[in-house]
Amino acid sequence: MFYAINKPKNISSFNEIKKFANENNILKIGHCGTLDPLASGLLIVATNEHTKLIDYIYSNYKCYKVSVKLHFSSPSYDEGSEVSKLNNNISITKKALLKALRALEKTKTQIPPIFSAKKINGIRAYEYARKNKEINLKSINIDIKWLRLISFNIKNQTFIFKCNVSKGTYIRSLVHDLGLTLKTDAIVTNLYRYSIGNIKIKNFKNKKINNFKKLFNVKLISLNIEDLYNILNKKEIFKNKYCNINTNILFMFKKQIIAYGLIEFGVFRFTKIFYPQLEAIIKKNKGDCNDKI
């Protein structure tokens, strides 16, 4: 099964899904897209056998709502480490902020925060940071679809924006870079993720995800009992009606996921096969190979 979990602030993603697993008697659990402890919002969770499909969940782009405070700095670019107020007399205008956001929108690379899970020689960057060790983090490629200013308080020099960014983009680094563009600095005071790929949820409670087409961003194909027997016996499946298709596929039997793979011009290729479900369905429908979905 797959779930959308609303992670609260001040808890790690690992501890939140562990708590969810304990509350729901789930034996095995994994998640897609880690959130910092100070961040909140959407985590996509897979349970039991479906944890094998986590890497196939469509999560190339994510949306966030971000609260920012100008003229403050911290090593972690948020309130998770010591915060310092800058002694400058700069007052950022809305016009200057919008111009900086438009420039930031064109950014194609960034350097991750030193307080991040990025690995250097097998060690997380934040472990070096906590020991005050200097390290050089390499820039990474990112893509920003859009940035939108939601509100701006010129007196307090705070603002809120939303963004749609590629997987692996560090919002804290974006905010820090924005501050530097404005000849000051800035920190994240609140970070809320409301979208991963095609799964978009706002002000939500934990709930089951049933829309597999959205979750995986692939074509769904229904199999019949005969197909299942062929999969079990490792026989090639070819269907003329898919001769012009070459794409990734989620193979279903009724509402159950049977396999993940692709179609190559009519031939079904399987990357992951869920044999327990497959065998249980065959056992239940034994002797009825002509039963079509």
PDB file of C-alpha atoms in Angstrom:
ATOM      1  CA  MET A   1       0.000   0.000   0.000  1.00  0.00           C
ATOM      2  CA  PHE A   2       0.958   3.641  -0.453  1.00  0.00           C
ATOM      3  CA  TYR A   3       0.145   6.547   1.840  1.00  0.00           C
ATOM      4  CA  ALA A   4       0.441  10.311   1.906  1.00  0.00           C
ATOM      5  CA  ILE A   5       1.698  11.313   5.352  1.00  0.00           C
ATOM      6  CA  ASN A   6       1.656  14.842   6.747  1.00  0.00           C
ATOM      7  CA  LYS A   7       4.933  15.099   8.653  1.00  0.00           C
ATOM      8  CA  PRO A   8       4.834  17.686  11.447  1.00  0.00           C
ATOM      9  CA  LYS A   9       7.670  20.025  12.294  1.00  0.00           C
ATOM     10  CA  ASN A  10      10.423  19.026  14.761  1.00  0.00           C
ATOM     11  CA  ILE A  11      10.565  15.321  13.934  1.00  0.00           C
ATOM     12  CA  SER A  12      12.755  13.478  11.452  1.00  0.00           C
ATOM     13  CA  SER A  13      11.207  11.771   8.431  1.00  0.00           C
ATOM     14  CA  PHE A  14      12.559   8.432   9.695  1.00  0.00           C
ATOM     15  CA  ASN A  15      10.950   8.788  13.122  1.00  0.00           C
ATOM     16  CA  GLU A  16       7.656   9.929  11.620  1.00  0.00           C
ATOM     17  CA  ILE A  17       7.287   6.917   9.312  1.00  0.00           C
ATOM     18  CA  LYS A  18       8.437   4.618  12.117  1.00  0.00           C
ATOM     19  CA  LYS A  19       5.672   6.060  14.301  1.00  0.00           C
ATOM     20  CA  PHE A  20       3.154   5.572  11.473  1.00  0.00           C
ATOM     21  CA  ALA A  21       4.272   1.949  11.054  1.00  0.00           C
ATOM     22  CA  ASN A  22       3.901   1.220  14.773  1.00  0.00           C
ATOM     23  CA  GLU A  23       0.441   2.797  14.931  1.00  0.00           C
ATOM     24  CA  ASN A  24      -0.778   0.772  11.945  1.00  0.00           C
ATOM     25  CA  ASN A  25       0.967  -2.569  12.624  1.00  0.00           C
ATOM     26  CA  ILE A  26       3.070  -2.263   9.456  1.00  0.00           C
ATOM     27  CA  LEU A  27       6.032  -4.647   9.303  1.00  0.00           C
ATOM     28  CA  LYS A  28       8.061  -2.910   6.598  1.00  0.00           C
ATOM     29  CA  ILE A  29       7.964   0.742   5.561  1.00  0.00           C
ATOM     30  CA  GLY A  30       9.902   3.188   3.405  1.00  0.00           C
ATOM     31  CA  HIS A  31       9.421   6.710   2.116  1.00  0.00           C
ATOM     32  CA  CYS A  32      10.098   8.876  -0.904  1.00  0.00           C
ATOM     33  CA  GLY A  33      11.782  12.264  -0.422  1.00  0.00           C
ATOM     34  CA  THR A  34      13.210  13.070   3.001  1.00  0.00           C
ATOM     35  CA  LEU A  35      12.183  16.281   4.770  1.00  0.00           C
ATOM     36  CA  ASP A  36      14.421  18.071   7.270  1.00  0.00           C
ATOM     37  CA  PRO A  37      13.254  17.841  10.901  1.00  0.00           C
ATOM     38  CA  LEU A  38      12.301  21.546  10.828  1.00  0.00           C
ATOM     39  CA  ALA A  39      10.259  21.077   7.641  1.00  0.00           C
ATOM     40  CA  SER A  40       6.702  19.761   7.474  1.00  0.00           C
ATOM     41  CA  GLY A  41       4.338  18.374   4.870  1.00  0.00           C
ATOM     42  CA  LEU A  42       4.045  15.559   2.393  1.00  0.00           C
ATOM     43  CA  LEU A  43       5.901  12.273   2.661  1.00  0.00           C
ATOM     44  CA  ILE A  44       4.937   9.447   0.322  1.00  0.00           C
ATOM     45  CA  VAL A  45       5.163   6.111   2.100  1.00  0.00           C
ATOM     46  CA  ALA A  46       5.200   2.545   0.781  1.00  0.00           C
ATOM     47  CA  THR A  47       4.541  -0.461   2.991  1.00  0.00           C
ATOM     48  CA  ASN A  48       5.499  -4.135   3.026  1.00  0.00           C
ATOM     49  CA  GLU A  49       6.017  -5.596  -0.495  1.00  0.00           C
ATOM     50  CA  HIS A  50       5.403  -2.238  -2.144  1.00  0.00           C
ATOM     51  CA  THR A  51       8.572  -0.778  -0.608  1.00  0.00           C
ATOM     52  CA  LYS A  52      10.281  -2.417  -3.604  1.00  0.00           C
ATOM     53  CA  LEU A  53       8.587   0.166  -5.823  1.00  0.00           C
ATOM     54  CA  ILE A  54       9.763   3.295  -4.006  1.00  0.00           C
ATOM     55  CA  ASP A  55      12.451   3.999  -6.609  1.00  0.00           C
ATOM     56  CA  TYR A  56       9.785   3.987  -9.341  1.00  0.00           C
ATOM     57  CA  ILE A  57       7.496   6.571  -7.719  1.00  0.00           C
ATOM     58  CA  TYR A  58       7.387   9.721  -9.818  1.00  0.00           C
ATOM     59  CA  SER A  59       9.054  12.442  -7.753  1.00  0.00           C
ATOM     60  CA  ASN A  60      11.014  14.501 -10.265  1.00  0.00           C
ATOM     61  CA  TYR A  61       9.433  17.791  -9.145  1.00  0.00           C
ATOM     62  CA  LYS A  62       8.234  18.998  -5.745  1.00  0.00           C
ATOM     63  CA  CYS A  63       6.306  22.054  -4.553  1.00  0.00           C
ATOM     64  CA  TYR A  64       6.984  23.974  -1.346  1.00  0.00           C
ATOM     65  CA  LYS A  65       5.603  26.927   0.573  1.00  0.00           C
ATOM     66  CA  VAL A  66       8.488  28.790   2.211  1.00  0.00           C
ATOM     67  CA  SER A  67       8.617  31.525   4.864  1.00  0.00           C
ATOM     68  CA  VAL A  68      11.765  33.672   4.856  1.00  0.00           C
ATOM     69  CA  LYS A  69      13.373  36.267   7.092  1.00  0.00           C
ATOM     70  CA  LEU A  70      15.797  38.734   5.493  1.00  0.00           C
ATOM     71  CA  HIS A  71      18.974  40.132   7.139  1.00  0.00           C
ATOM     72  CA  PHE A  72      19.603  37.028   9.235  1.00  0.00           C
ATOM     73  CA  SER A  73      22.116  34.245   8.687  1.00  0.00           C
ATOM     74  CA  SER A  74      22.889  30.803  10.060  1.00  0.00           C
ATOM     75  CA  PRO A  75      25.251  27.963   9.040  1.00  0.00           C
ATOM     76  CA  SER A  76      22.241  25.774   8.183  1.00  0.00           C
ATOM     77  CA  TYR A  77      20.403  28.594   6.360  1.00  0.00           C
ATOM     78  CA  ASP A  78      17.433  28.115   8.711  1.00  0.00           C
ATOM     79  CA  GLU A  79      16.683  28.213  12.448  1.00  0.00           C
ATOM     80  CA  GLY A  80      18.281  24.817  13.017  1.00  0.00           C
ATOM     81  CA  SER A  81      21.648  26.334  13.947  1.00  0.00           C
ATOM     82  CA  GLU A  82      22.816  29.540  15.619  1.00  0.00           C
ATOM     83  CA  VAL A  83      21.082  32.529  14.017  1.00  0.00           C
ATOM     84  CA  SER A  84      22.817  35.904  13.691  1.00  0.00           C
ATOM     85  CA  LYS A  85      21.235  39.256  12.841  1.00  0.00           C
ATOM     86  CA  LEU A  86      23.170  41.226  10.247  1.00  0.00           C
ATOM     87  CA  ASN A  87      24.172  44.760  11.156  1.00  0.00           C
ATOM     88  CA  ASN A  88      23.192  46.516   7.957  1.00  0.00           C
ATOM     89  CA  ASN A  89      20.854  49.345   7.098  1.00  0.00           C
ATOM     90  CA  ILE A  90      19.456  47.666   3.992  1.00  0.00           C
ATOM     91  CA  SER A  91      15.693  47.669   3.441  1.00  0.00           C
ATOM     92  CA  ILE A  92      14.611  45.415   0.600  1.00  0.00           C
ATOM     93  CA  THR A  93      11.719  46.655  -1.531  1.00  0.00           C
ATOM     94  CA  LYS A  94       9.104  44.441  -3.132  1.00  0.00           C
ATOM     95  CA  LYS A  95      10.395  45.467  -6.561  1.00  0.00           C
ATOM     96  CA  ALA A  96      13.940  44.370  -5.682  1.00  0.00           C
ATOM     97  CA  LEU A  97      12.659  41.097  -4.221  1.00  0.00           C
ATOM     98  CA  LEU A  98      10.634  40.260  -7.326  1.00  0.00           C
ATOM     99  CA  LYS A  99      13.648  41.017  -9.528  1.00  0.00           C
ATOM    100  CA  ALA A 100      15.826  38.709  -7.398  1.00  0.00           C
ATOM    101  CA  LEU A 101      13.223  35.934  -7.551  1.00  0.00           C
ATOM    102  CA  ARG A 102      13.069  36.200 -11.352  1.00  0.00           C
ATOM    103  CA  ALA A 103      16.862  35.926 -11.502  1.00  0.00           C
ATOM    104  CA  LEU A 104      16.866  32.981  -9.098  1.00  0.00           C
ATOM    105  CA  GLU A 105      14.279  31.205 -11.246  1.00  0.00           C
ATOM    106  CA  LYS A 106      16.923  30.848 -13.961  1.00  0.00           C
ATOM    107  CA  THR A 107      19.385  29.097 -11.634  1.00  0.00           C
ATOM    108  CA  LYS A 108      20.664  25.750 -12.934  1.00  0.00           C
ATOM    109  CA  THR A 109      23.190  24.821 -10.212  1.00  0.00           C
ATOM    110  CA  GLN A 110      23.522  25.258  -6.461  1.00  0.00           C
ATOM    111  CA  ILE A 111      25.837  24.282  -3.602  1.00  0.00           C
ATOM    112  CA  PRO A 112      24.060  22.217  -0.913  1.00  0.00           C
ATOM    113  CA  PRO A 113      24.050  23.538   2.672  1.00  0.00           C
ATOM    114  CA  ILE A 114      26.844  22.238   4.883  1.00  0.00           C
ATOM    115  CA  PHE A 115      24.074  21.100   7.235  1.00  0.00           C
ATOM    116  CA  SER A 116      22.684  18.535   4.790  1.00  0.00           C
ATOM    117  CA  ALA A 117      22.603  14.780   4.254  1.00  0.00           C
ATOM    118  CA  LYS A 118      24.928  15.082   1.256  1.00  0.00           C
ATOM    119  CA  LYS A 119      27.681  12.461   1.554  1.00  0.00           C
ATOM    120  CA  ILE A 120      31.398  13.283   1.392  1.00  0.00           C
ATOM    121  CA  ASN A 121      33.675  10.250   1.513  1.00  0.00           C
ATOM    122  CA  GLY A 122      30.766   8.246   2.886  1.00  0.00           C
ATOM    123  CA  ILE A 123      30.042  10.713   5.722  1.00  0.00           C
ATOM    124  CA  ARG A 124      27.026  13.047   5.881  1.00  0.00           C
ATOM    125  CA  ALA A 125      27.921  16.719   5.490  1.00  0.00           C
ATOM    126  CA  TYR A 126      26.073  17.680   8.679  1.00  0.00           C
ATOM    127  CA  GLU A 127      28.409  15.408  10.677  1.00  0.00           C
ATOM    128  CA  TYR A 128      31.377  17.502   9.536  1.00  0.00           C
ATOM    129  CA  ALA A 129      29.412  20.684  10.230  1.00  0.00           C
ATOM    130  CA  ARG A 130      28.601  19.668  13.803  1.00  0.00           C
ATOM    131  CA  LYS A 131      32.341  19.166  14.430  1.00  0.00           C
ATOM    132  CA  ASN A 132      33.130  22.559  12.829  1.00  0.00           C
ATOM    133  CA  LYS A 133      35.202  20.869  10.128  1.00  0.00           C
ATOM    134  CA  GLU A 134      35.640  22.705   6.839  1.00  0.00           C
ATOM    135  CA  ILE A 135      34.552  20.844   3.715  1.00  0.00           C
ATOM    136  CA  ASN A 136      34.065  21.737   0.071  1.00  0.00           C
ATOM    137  CA  LEU A 137      30.688  20.729  -1.305  1.00  0.00           C
ATOM    138  CA  LYS A 138      30.412  20.434  -5.081  1.00  0.00           C
ATOM    139  CA  SER A 139      27.632  22.201  -6.934  1.00  0.00           C
ATOM    140  CA  ILE A 140      24.687  20.122  -8.138  1.00  0.00           C
ATOM    141  CA  ASN A 141      22.369  20.545 -11.111  1.00  0.00           C
ATOM    142  CA  ILE A 142      18.848  21.757 -10.356  1.00  0.00           C
ATOM    143  CA  ASP A 143      15.806  22.964 -12.267  1.00  0.00           C
ATOM    144  CA  ILE A 144      13.322  25.566 -11.079  1.00  0.00           C
ATOM    145  CA  LYS A 145       9.973  25.464 -12.871  1.00  0.00           C
ATOM    146  CA  TRP A 146       8.632  28.535 -11.092  1.00  0.00           C
ATOM    147  CA  LEU A 147       8.884  30.800  -8.025  1.00  0.00           C
ATOM    148  CA  ARG A 148       5.886  32.869  -6.888  1.00  0.00           C
ATOM    149  CA  LEU A 149       5.841  35.567  -4.239  1.00  0.00           C
ATOM    150  CA  ILE A 150       2.791  35.088  -1.989  1.00  0.00           C
ATOM    151  CA  SER A 151       3.248  37.910   0.521  1.00  0.00           C
ATOM    152  CA  PHE A 152       5.837  40.490   1.575  1.00  0.00           C
ATOM    153  CA  ASN A 153       6.095  42.476   4.815  1.00  0.00           C
ATOM    154  CA  ILE A 154       8.371  45.395   4.075  1.00  0.00           C
ATOM    155  CA  LYS A 155       8.444  46.558   7.709  1.00  0.00           C
ATOM    156  CA  ASN A 156       9.520  43.183   9.132  1.00  0.00           C
ATOM    157  CA  GLN A 157      11.509  42.258   5.992  1.00  0.00           C
ATOM    158  CA  THR A 158       9.844  38.859   5.795  1.00  0.00           C
ATOM    159  CA  PHE A 159       8.120  37.152   2.900  1.00  0.00           C
ATOM    160  CA  ILE A 160       6.456  33.928   1.774  1.00  0.00           C
ATOM    161  CA  PHE A 161       6.901  32.275  -1.606  1.00  0.00           C
ATOM    162  CA  LYS A 162       5.921  29.043  -3.331  1.00  0.00           C
ATOM    163  CA  CYS A 163       8.095  27.077  -5.707  1.00  0.00           C
ATOM    164  CA  ASN A 164       8.163  24.055  -7.981  1.00  0.00           C
ATOM    165  CA  VAL A 165      11.667  22.609  -8.133  1.00  0.00           C
ATOM    166  CA  SER A 166      13.453  19.484  -9.290  1.00  0.00           C
ATOM    167  CA  LYS A 167      14.206  16.548  -7.029  1.00  0.00           C
ATOM    168  CA  GLY A 168      17.309  17.174  -4.921  1.00  0.00           C
ATOM    169  CA  THR A 169      16.979  20.968  -4.831  1.00  0.00           C
ATOM    170  CA  TYR A 170      17.786  22.461  -1.420  1.00  0.00           C
ATOM    171  CA  ILE A 171      15.293  25.201  -0.576  1.00  0.00           C
ATOM    172  CA  ARG A 172      17.570  26.520   2.182  1.00  0.00           C
ATOM    173  CA  SER A 173      20.333  27.076  -0.369  1.00  0.00           C
ATOM    174  CA  LEU A 174      17.883  28.853  -2.677  1.00  0.00           C
ATOM    175  CA  VAL A 175      16.940  31.225   0.133  1.00  0.00           C
ATOM    176  CA  HIS A 176      20.579  31.832   1.071  1.00  0.00           C
ATOM    177  CA  ASP A 177      21.461  32.557  -2.581  1.00  0.00           C
ATOM    178  CA  LEU A 178      18.487  34.897  -2.827  1.00  0.00           C
ATOM    179  CA  GLY A 179      19.757  36.820   0.192  1.00  0.00           C
ATOM    180  CA  LEU A 180      23.204  37.161  -1.348  1.00  0.00           C
ATOM    181  CA  THR A 181      21.647  38.428  -4.583  1.00  0.00           C
ATOM    182  CA  LEU A 182      19.983  41.153  -2.501  1.00  0.00           C
ATOM    183  CA  LYS A 183      23.389  41.972  -0.910  1.00  0.00           C
ATOM    184  CA  THR A 184      22.314  40.619   2.466  1.00  0.00           C
ATOM    185  CA  ASP A 185      21.416  37.140   3.737  1.00  0.00           C
ATOM    186  CA  ALA A 186      18.215  35.264   4.543  1.00  0.00           C
ATOM    187  CA  ILE A 187      17.050  32.196   6.444  1.00  0.00           C
ATOM    188  CA  VAL A 188      14.107  29.821   6.159  1.00  0.00           C
ATOM    189  CA  THR A 189      11.693  30.133   9.095  1.00  0.00           C
ATOM    190  CA  ASN A 190       9.090  27.668   7.835  1.00  0.00           C
ATOM    191  CA  LEU A 191       9.106  25.064   5.066  1.00  0.00           C
ATOM    192  CA  TYR A 192       6.031  23.125   3.988  1.00  0.00           C
ATOM    193  CA  ARG A 193       5.963  20.598   1.117  1.00  0.00           C
ATOM    194  CA  TYR A 194       2.547  20.156  -0.474  1.00  0.00           C
ATOM    195  CA  SER A 195       3.386  18.260  -3.647  1.00  0.00           C
ATOM    196  CA  ILE A 196       5.586  15.396  -4.844  1.00  0.00           C
ATOM    197  CA  GLY A 197       5.284  14.635  -8.548  1.00  0.00           C
ATOM    198  CA  ASN A 198       1.573  14.327  -9.359  1.00  0.00           C
ATOM    199  CA  ILE A 199       0.514  13.862  -5.731  1.00  0.00           C
ATOM    200  CA  LYS A 200      -0.681  17.247  -4.486  1.00  0.00           C
ATOM    201  CA  ILE A 201      -2.246  17.619  -1.060  1.00  0.00           C
ATOM    202  CA  LYS A 202      -3.023  20.752   0.937  1.00  0.00           C
ATOM    203  CA  ASN A 203      -3.873  20.859   4.663  1.00  0.00           C
ATOM    204  CA  PHE A 204      -4.321  17.111   4.754  1.00  0.00           C
ATOM    205  CA  LYS A 205      -4.515  14.169   7.118  1.00  0.00           C
ATOM    206  CA  ASN A 206      -2.694  10.898   6.497  1.00  0.00           C
ATOM    207  CA  LYS A 207      -4.469   8.955   3.778  1.00  0.00           C
ATOM    208  CA  LYS A 208      -4.077   6.015   1.425  1.00  0.00           C
ATOM    209  CA  ILE A 209      -3.024   6.685  -2.179  1.00  0.00           C
ATOM    210  CA  ASN A 210      -5.094   4.685  -4.666  1.00  0.00           C
ATOM    211  CA  ASN A 211      -4.323   6.588  -7.854  1.00  0.00           C
ATOM    212  CA  PHE A 212      -1.366   4.554  -9.127  1.00  0.00           C
ATOM    213  CA  LYS A 213      -1.327   6.293 -12.495  1.00  0.00           C
ATOM    214  CA  LYS A 214      -0.600   9.623 -10.775  1.00  0.00           C
ATOM    215  CA  LEU A 215       1.770   8.074  -8.250  1.00  0.00           C
ATOM    216  CA  PHE A 216       4.021   6.415 -10.830  1.00  0.00           C
ATOM    217  CA  ASN A 217       3.263   8.627 -13.831  1.00  0.00           C
ATOM    218  CA  VAL A 218       3.075   5.575 -16.112  1.00  0.00           C
ATOM    219  CA  LYS A 219       0.514   3.736 -18.199  1.00  0.00           C
ATOM    220  CA  LEU A 220      -1.569   1.079 -16.407  1.00  0.00           C
ATOM    221  CA  ILE A 221      -2.317  -2.227 -18.130  1.00  0.00           C
ATOM    222  CA  SER A 222      -4.769  -4.826 -16.837  1.00  0.00           C
ATOM    223  CA  LEU A 223      -3.720  -8.454 -17.069  1.00  0.00           C
ATOM    224  CA  ASN A 224      -5.910 -11.551 -17.237  1.00  0.00           C
ATOM    225  CA  ILE A 225      -5.438 -14.897 -15.494  1.00  0.00           C
ATOM    226  CA  GLU A 226      -3.711 -16.413 -18.507  1.00  0.00           C
ATOM    227  CA  ASP A 227      -1.172 -13.568 -18.417  1.00  0.00           C
ATOM    228  CA  LEU A 228      -0.504 -14.297 -14.749  1.00  0.00           C
ATOM    229  CA  TYR A 229       0.146 -17.965 -15.475  1.00  0.00           C
ATOM    230  CA  ASN A 230       2.572 -16.946 -18.213  1.00  0.00           C
ATOM    231  CA  ILE A 231       4.412 -14.576 -15.858  1.00  0.00           C
ATOM    232  CA  LEU A 232       4.677 -17.286 -13.213  1.00  0.00           C
ATOM    233  CA  ASN A 233       6.031 -19.741 -15.781  1.00  0.00           C
ATOM    234  CA  LYS A 234       8.413 -17.104 -17.212  1.00  0.00           C
ATOM    235  CA  LYS A 235       6.783 -17.206 -20.633  1.00  0.00           C
ATOM    236  CA  GLU A 236       7.025 -14.212 -22.925  1.00  0.00           C
ATOM    237  CA  ILE A 237       3.832 -12.166 -23.257  1.00  0.00           C
ATOM    238  CA  PHE A 238       3.185 -10.456 -26.574  1.00  0.00           C
ATOM    239  CA  LYS A 239       0.040  -8.518 -27.537  1.00  0.00           C
ATOM    240  CA  ASN A 240      -0.543  -7.051 -30.964  1.00  0.00           C
ATOM    241  CA  LYS A 241      -2.537  -4.061 -29.710  1.00  0.00           C
ATOM    242  CA  TYR A 242       0.599  -2.682 -28.013  1.00  0.00           C
ATOM    243  CA  CYS A 243       2.901  -3.029 -31.031  1.00  0.00           C
ATOM    244  CA  ASN A 244       3.278   0.741 -31.396  1.00  0.00           C
ATOM    245  CA  ILE A 245       4.002   1.385 -27.716  1.00  0.00           C
ATOM    246  CA  ASN A 246       7.394   1.658 -26.037  1.00  0.00           C
ATOM    247  CA  THR A 247       6.946   2.927 -22.464  1.00  0.00           C
ATOM    248  CA  ASN A 248       7.083   2.105 -18.763  1.00  0.00           C
ATOM    249  CA  ILE A 249       4.102   0.193 -17.386  1.00  0.00           C
ATOM    250  CA  LEU A 250       2.428  -0.730 -14.123  1.00  0.00           C
ATOM    251  CA  PHE A 251       0.780  -4.128 -14.599  1.00  0.00           C
ATOM    252  CA  MET A 252      -2.441  -4.654 -12.648  1.00  0.00           C
ATOM    253  CA  PHE A 253      -4.935  -7.379 -11.895  1.00  0.00           C
ATOM    254  CA  LYS A 254      -8.144  -5.608 -10.886  1.00  0.00           C
ATOM    255  CA  LYS A 255      -6.888  -3.201  -8.175  1.00  0.00           C
ATOM    256  CA  GLN A 256      -3.728  -5.101  -7.281  1.00  0.00           C
ATOM    257  CA  ILE A 257      -0.230  -4.278  -8.518  1.00  0.00           C
ATOM    258  CA  ILE A 258       1.277  -7.395 -10.060  1.00  0.00           C
ATOM    259  CA  ALA A 259       4.456  -6.060 -11.655  1.00  0.00           C
ATOM    260  CA  TYR A 260       6.376  -3.033 -12.865  1.00  0.00           C
ATOM    261  CA  GLY A 261       8.161  -2.999 -16.193  1.00  0.00           C
ATOM    262  CA  LEU A 262       7.797  -1.791 -19.745  1.00  0.00           C
ATOM    263  CA  ILE A 263       6.349  -2.605 -23.133  1.00  0.00           C
ATOM    264  CA  GLU A 264       8.758  -2.834 -26.042  1.00  0.00           C
ATOM    265  CA  PHE A 265       6.605  -2.840 -29.177  1.00  0.00           C
ATOM    266  CA  GLY A 266       4.156  -5.444 -27.947  1.00  0.00           C
ATOM    267  CA  VAL A 267       6.453  -7.458 -25.676  1.00  0.00           C
ATOM    268  CA  PHE A 268       5.933  -7.180 -21.902  1.00  0.00           C
ATOM    269  CA  ARG A 269       9.173  -6.852 -19.909  1.00  0.00           C
ATOM    270  CA  PHE A 270       9.026  -7.098 -16.103  1.00  0.00           C
ATOM    271  CA  THR A 271      11.413  -5.239 -13.801  1.00  0.00           C
ATOM    272  CA  LYS A 272       9.658  -6.124 -10.534  1.00  0.00           C
ATOM    273  CA  ILE A 273       7.181  -8.957 -10.026  1.00  0.00           C
ATOM    274  CA  PHE A 274       5.156  -9.382  -6.819  1.00  0.00           C
ATOM    275  CA  TYR A 275       5.059 -13.161  -6.604  1.00  0.00           C
ATOM    276  CA  PRO A 276       3.014 -13.462  -3.350  1.00  0.00           C
ATOM    277  CA  GLN A 277       0.096 -11.533  -4.925  1.00  0.00           C
ATOM    278  CA  LEU A 278       0.568 -13.343  -8.214  1.00  0.00           C
ATOM    279  CA  GLU A 279       0.486 -16.800  -6.627  1.00  0.00           C
ATOM    280  CA  ALA A 280      -2.460 -15.940  -4.362  1.00  0.00           C
ATOM    281  CA  ILE A 281      -4.562 -14.778  -7.339  1.00  0.00           C
ATOM    282  CA  ILE A 282      -3.673 -17.850  -9.393  1.00  0.00           C
ATOM    283  CA  LYS A 283      -4.542 -20.140  -6.494  1.00  0.00           C
ATOM    284  CA  LYS A 284      -7.894 -18.413  -6.041  1.00  0.00           C
ATOM    285  CA  ASN A 285      -8.699 -18.589  -9.772  1.00  0.00           C
ATOM    286  CA  LYS A 286      -7.128 -21.966 -10.489  1.00  0.00           C
ATOM    287  CA  GLY A 287      -8.589 -23.693 -13.518  1.00  0.00           C
ATOM    288  CA  ASP A 288     -10.066 -20.525 -14.964  1.00  0.00           C
ATOM    289  CA  CYS A 289      -7.335 -19.321 -17.302  1.00  0.00           C
ATOM    290  CA  ASN A 290      -9.882 -17.733 -19.614  1.00  0.00           C
ATOM    291  CA  ASP A 291     -11.170 -15.328 -16.987  1.00  0.00           C
ATOM    292  CA  LYS A 292     -10.572 -11.841 -18.355  1.00  0.00           C
ATOM    293  CA  ILE A 293     -10.500  -8.691 -16.283  1.00  0.00           C
TER     294      ILE A 293
END
